[in-house]
Amino acid sequence: IYEGLGFPIVLLNVPMIELRGAWALNIDLNELQKNVLIALAHHPSEITGNQIRFIRNWSNLTQSAFGKLFGVTHPAVVKWEKTANRGSKMNLTTQRDLRLWLLDKLLSKDDDFRKAFKIIHSTDYSESIEPLEVDIPNSLAI
């Protein structure tokens, strides 16, 4: 379980390296962030407050600017982020919009986005928070 991005992530098949007697991830952390963001967009659980903070910080936006993207106020974003590792209680439409916005930033192929759009619009995100699992592709190894 990796918590270096501000919330727990179960990393599968992650290459490790021993440095001065301690084990560390042996992957490109920038690419890990992108893989985690894509996994978050597809994750069937409600987005947590810490995940929202990670997304907002990754996109380099203030709480006000982030809120404007989704038609909500600065206090709404503060409220979401304060839920920490619990569900943010974001409404379903906003949650779908956030996931699609993320994928629009991350996916380079239109076909991939169209497939994701269909999946996201047919999913009712579970209020139970399941751990995010990310299978690390070999391409992330350093």
PDB file of C-alpha atoms in Angstrom:
ATOM      1  CA  ILE A   1       0.000   0.000   0.000  1.00  0.00           C
ATOM      2  CA  TYR A   2       1.493   3.299  -1.153  1.00  0.00           C
ATOM      3  CA  GLU A   3       0.375   6.601   0.435  1.00  0.00           C
ATOM      4  CA  GLY A   4       2.875   8.956  -1.193  1.00  0.00           C
ATOM      5  CA  LEU A   5       0.166  10.731  -3.205  1.00  0.00           C
ATOM      6  CA  GLY A   6      -1.974  11.559  -0.173  1.00  0.00           C
ATOM      7  CA  PHE A   7      -4.322   8.569  -0.136  1.00  0.00           C
ATOM      8  CA  PRO A   8      -3.883   4.783  -0.016  1.00  0.00           C
ATOM      9  CA  ILE A   9      -3.201   2.982  -3.294  1.00  0.00           C
ATOM     10  CA  VAL A  10      -2.629  -0.738  -3.654  1.00  0.00           C
ATOM     11  CA  LEU A  11       0.232  -1.061  -6.142  1.00  0.00           C
ATOM     12  CA  LEU A  12       0.398  -4.398  -7.920  1.00  0.00           C
ATOM     13  CA  ASN A  13       3.506  -5.787  -9.658  1.00  0.00           C
ATOM     14  CA  VAL A  14       5.575  -2.770  -8.656  1.00  0.00           C
ATOM     15  CA  PRO A  15       9.333  -3.021  -9.189  1.00  0.00           C
ATOM     16  CA  MET A  16      11.281  -2.365  -5.999  1.00  0.00           C
ATOM     17  CA  ILE A  17      14.918  -1.558  -5.297  1.00  0.00           C
ATOM     18  CA  GLU A  18      16.907  -1.781  -2.086  1.00  0.00           C
ATOM     19  CA  LEU A  19      18.566   1.529  -1.184  1.00  0.00           C
ATOM     20  CA  ARG A  20      20.730   1.720   1.957  1.00  0.00           C
ATOM     21  CA  GLY A  21      18.902  -1.197   3.540  1.00  0.00           C
ATOM     22  CA  ALA A  22      15.356   0.070   2.801  1.00  0.00           C
ATOM     23  CA  TRP A  23      13.044  -0.927  -0.028  1.00  0.00           C
ATOM     24  CA  ALA A  24      11.789   1.803  -2.368  1.00  0.00           C
ATOM     25  CA  LEU A  25       9.683   2.007  -5.515  1.00  0.00           C
ATOM     26  CA  ASN A  26      11.772   1.696  -8.656  1.00  0.00           C
ATOM     27  CA  ILE A  27       9.390   3.528 -10.984  1.00  0.00           C
ATOM     28  CA  ASP A  28       8.940   6.913 -12.662  1.00  0.00           C
ATOM     29  CA  LEU A  29       6.739   8.774 -10.143  1.00  0.00           C
ATOM     30  CA  ASN A  30       5.407  11.229 -12.750  1.00  0.00           C
ATOM     31  CA  GLU A  31       4.139   8.308 -14.824  1.00  0.00           C
ATOM     32  CA  LEU A  32       2.738   6.715 -11.659  1.00  0.00           C
ATOM     33  CA  GLN A  33       0.684   9.873 -11.079  1.00  0.00           C
ATOM     34  CA  LYS A  34      -0.779   9.670 -14.583  1.00  0.00           C
ATOM     35  CA  ASN A  35      -1.608   5.980 -14.148  1.00  0.00           C
ATOM     36  CA  VAL A  36      -3.253   6.696 -10.791  1.00  0.00           C
ATOM     37  CA  LEU A  37      -5.315   9.535 -12.282  1.00  0.00           C
ATOM     38  CA  ILE A  38      -6.582   7.277 -15.070  1.00  0.00           C
ATOM     39  CA  ALA A  39      -7.371   4.558 -12.512  1.00  0.00           C
ATOM     40  CA  LEU A  40      -9.253   7.128 -10.383  1.00  0.00           C
ATOM     41  CA  ALA A  41     -11.344   8.163 -13.375  1.00  0.00           C
ATOM     42  CA  HIS A  42     -12.400   4.541 -13.909  1.00  0.00           C
ATOM     43  CA  HIS A  43     -12.670   3.534 -10.232  1.00  0.00           C
ATOM     44  CA  PRO A  44     -16.250   2.460  -9.334  1.00  0.00           C
ATOM     45  CA  SER A  45     -16.141   3.999  -5.826  1.00  0.00           C
ATOM     46  CA  GLU A  46     -17.034   7.542  -4.888  1.00  0.00           C
ATOM     47  CA  ILE A  47     -14.074   9.927  -5.089  1.00  0.00           C
ATOM     48  CA  THR A  48     -12.643  10.788  -1.663  1.00  0.00           C
ATOM     49  CA  GLY A  49     -11.585  14.186  -0.367  1.00  0.00           C
ATOM     50  CA  ASN A  50      -7.883  13.330  -0.505  1.00  0.00           C
ATOM     51  CA  GLN A  51      -8.268  12.090  -4.080  1.00  0.00           C
ATOM     52  CA  ILE A  52      -9.944  15.380  -5.036  1.00  0.00           C
ATOM     53  CA  ARG A  53      -7.072  17.308  -3.420  1.00  0.00           C
ATOM     54  CA  PHE A  54      -4.565  15.190  -5.371  1.00  0.00           C
ATOM     55  CA  ILE A  55      -6.418  15.821  -8.660  1.00  0.00           C
ATOM     56  CA  ARG A  56      -6.664  19.559  -7.947  1.00  0.00           C
ATOM     57  CA  ASN A  57      -2.980  19.858  -6.981  1.00  0.00           C
ATOM     58  CA  TRP A  58      -1.907  17.806 -10.011  1.00  0.00           C
ATOM     59  CA  SER A  59      -3.837  20.191 -12.245  1.00  0.00           C
ATOM     60  CA  ASN A  60      -2.229  23.170 -10.468  1.00  0.00           C
ATOM     61  CA  LEU A  61      -5.556  24.837  -9.652  1.00  0.00           C
ATOM     62  CA  THR A  62      -6.733  26.775  -6.637  1.00  0.00           C
ATOM     63  CA  GLN A  63      -9.877  25.580  -4.892  1.00  0.00           C
ATOM     64  CA  SER A  64     -11.806  28.475  -6.487  1.00  0.00           C
ATOM     65  CA  ALA A  65     -10.558  27.757 -10.009  1.00  0.00           C
ATOM     66  CA  PHE A  66     -11.190  24.023  -9.570  1.00  0.00           C
ATOM     67  CA  GLY A  67     -14.729  24.710  -8.349  1.00  0.00           C
ATOM     68  CA  LYS A  68     -15.474  26.975 -11.325  1.00  0.00           C
ATOM     69  CA  LEU A  69     -14.617  24.120 -13.707  1.00  0.00           C
ATOM     70  CA  PHE A  70     -17.491  22.110 -12.233  1.00  0.00           C
ATOM     71  CA  GLY A  71     -19.948  24.903 -11.441  1.00  0.00           C
ATOM     72  CA  VAL A  72     -19.443  24.876  -7.673  1.00  0.00           C
ATOM     73  CA  THR A  73     -18.139  27.381  -5.155  1.00  0.00           C
ATOM     74  CA  HIS A  74     -14.840  27.477  -3.290  1.00  0.00           C
ATOM     75  CA  PRO A  75     -16.582  26.365  -0.035  1.00  0.00           C
ATOM     76  CA  ALA A  76     -17.936  23.279  -1.840  1.00  0.00           C
ATOM     77  CA  VAL A  77     -14.409  22.232  -2.825  1.00  0.00           C
ATOM     78  CA  VAL A  78     -13.209  22.861   0.751  1.00  0.00           C
ATOM     79  CA  LYS A  79     -16.074  20.680   2.025  1.00  0.00           C
ATOM     80  CA  TRP A  80     -15.192  17.861  -0.405  1.00  0.00           C
ATOM     81  CA  GLU A  81     -11.502  17.927   0.497  1.00  0.00           C
ATOM     82  CA  LYS A  82     -12.222  17.922   4.252  1.00  0.00           C
ATOM     83  CA  THR A  83     -13.730  14.440   3.959  1.00  0.00           C
ATOM     84  CA  ALA A  84     -10.149  13.066   3.740  1.00  0.00           C
ATOM     85  CA  ASN A  85     -10.296   9.321   2.919  1.00  0.00           C
ATOM     86  CA  ARG A  86     -14.092   9.159   3.095  1.00  0.00           C
ATOM     87  CA  GLY A  87     -16.477   9.749   0.196  1.00  0.00           C
ATOM     88  CA  SER A  88     -16.755  13.414  -0.765  1.00  0.00           C
ATOM     89  CA  LYS A  89     -20.564  13.344  -1.151  1.00  0.00           C
ATOM     90  CA  MET A  90     -20.103  15.060  -4.529  1.00  0.00           C
ATOM     91  CA  ASN A  91     -23.261  14.722  -6.622  1.00  0.00           C
ATOM     92  CA  LEU A  92     -23.267  12.130  -9.388  1.00  0.00           C
ATOM     93  CA  THR A  93     -23.259  14.612 -12.278  1.00  0.00           C
ATOM     94  CA  THR A  94     -20.271  16.514 -10.883  1.00  0.00           C
ATOM     95  CA  GLN A  95     -18.455  13.274 -10.163  1.00  0.00           C
ATOM     96  CA  ARG A  96     -18.939  12.146 -13.758  1.00  0.00           C
ATOM     97  CA  ASP A  97     -17.851  15.566 -15.060  1.00  0.00           C
ATOM     98  CA  LEU A  98     -14.678  15.417 -12.955  1.00  0.00           C
ATOM     99  CA  ARG A  99     -13.808  11.945 -14.244  1.00  0.00           C
ATOM    100  CA  LEU A 100     -14.376  12.984 -17.875  1.00  0.00           C
ATOM    101  CA  TRP A 101     -12.358  16.176 -17.405  1.00  0.00           C
ATOM    102  CA  LEU A 102      -9.484  14.068 -16.061  1.00  0.00           C
ATOM    103  CA  LEU A 103      -9.626  11.654 -18.977  1.00  0.00           C
ATOM    104  CA  ASP A 104      -9.802  14.529 -21.452  1.00  0.00           C
ATOM    105  CA  LYS A 105      -6.512  15.810 -19.985  1.00  0.00           C
ATOM    106  CA  LEU A 106      -4.834  12.381 -19.955  1.00  0.00           C
ATOM    107  CA  LEU A 107      -5.997  10.371 -22.964  1.00  0.00           C
ATOM    108  CA  SER A 108      -4.506  11.151 -26.334  1.00  0.00           C
ATOM    109  CA  LYS A 109      -6.795   9.005 -28.501  1.00  0.00           C
ATOM    110  CA  ASP A 110     -10.377  10.058 -29.210  1.00  0.00           C
ATOM    111  CA  ASP A 111     -11.531   6.426 -29.353  1.00  0.00           C
ATOM    112  CA  ASP A 112     -10.221   5.802 -25.826  1.00  0.00           C
ATOM    113  CA  PHE A 113     -12.110   8.867 -24.570  1.00  0.00           C
ATOM    114  CA  ARG A 114     -15.349   7.831 -26.296  1.00  0.00           C
ATOM    115  CA  LYS A 115     -15.174   4.360 -24.721  1.00  0.00           C
ATOM    116  CA  ALA A 116     -14.493   5.868 -21.299  1.00  0.00           C
ATOM    117  CA  PHE A 117     -17.340   8.374 -21.745  1.00  0.00           C
ATOM    118  CA  LYS A 118     -19.849   5.550 -22.254  1.00  0.00           C
ATOM    119  CA  ILE A 119     -18.599   3.676 -19.199  1.00  0.00           C
ATOM    120  CA  ILE A 120     -18.562   6.734 -16.937  1.00  0.00           C
ATOM    121  CA  HIS A 121     -22.071   7.813 -17.940  1.00  0.00           C
ATOM    122  CA  SER A 122     -23.498   4.371 -17.240  1.00  0.00           C
ATOM    123  CA  THR A 123     -21.860   3.976 -13.810  1.00  0.00           C
ATOM    124  CA  ASP A 124     -23.536   4.904 -10.515  1.00  0.00           C
ATOM    125  CA  TYR A 125     -20.549   5.294  -8.245  1.00  0.00           C
ATOM    126  CA  SER A 126     -20.714   3.269  -5.049  1.00  0.00           C
ATOM    127  CA  GLU A 127     -20.741   5.119  -1.756  1.00  0.00           C
ATOM    128  CA  SER A 128     -18.611   2.372  -0.237  1.00  0.00           C
ATOM    129  CA  ILE A 129     -14.971   3.305  -0.587  1.00  0.00           C
ATOM    130  CA  GLU A 130     -12.906   0.505  -2.092  1.00  0.00           C
ATOM    131  CA  PRO A 131      -9.124   0.805  -2.201  1.00  0.00           C
ATOM    132  CA  LEU A 132      -7.716   1.992  -5.505  1.00  0.00           C
ATOM    133  CA  GLU A 133      -5.631  -0.736  -7.116  1.00  0.00           C
ATOM    134  CA  VAL A 134      -3.098   0.122  -9.803  1.00  0.00           C
ATOM    135  CA  ASP A 135      -1.252  -2.564 -11.736  1.00  0.00           C
ATOM    136  CA  ILE A 136       2.136  -1.087 -12.605  1.00  0.00           C
ATOM    137  CA  PRO A 137       3.075  -1.612 -16.263  1.00  0.00           C
ATOM    138  CA  ASN A 138       6.685  -2.538 -17.006  1.00  0.00           C
ATOM    139  CA  SER A 139       7.095   0.770 -18.824  1.00  0.00           C
ATOM    140  CA  LEU A 140       7.122   2.620 -15.469  1.00  0.00           C
ATOM    141  CA  ALA A 141      10.208   0.788 -14.234  1.00  0.00           C
ATOM    142  CA  ILE A 142      13.332   2.924 -14.068  1.00  0.00           C
TER     143      ILE A 142
END
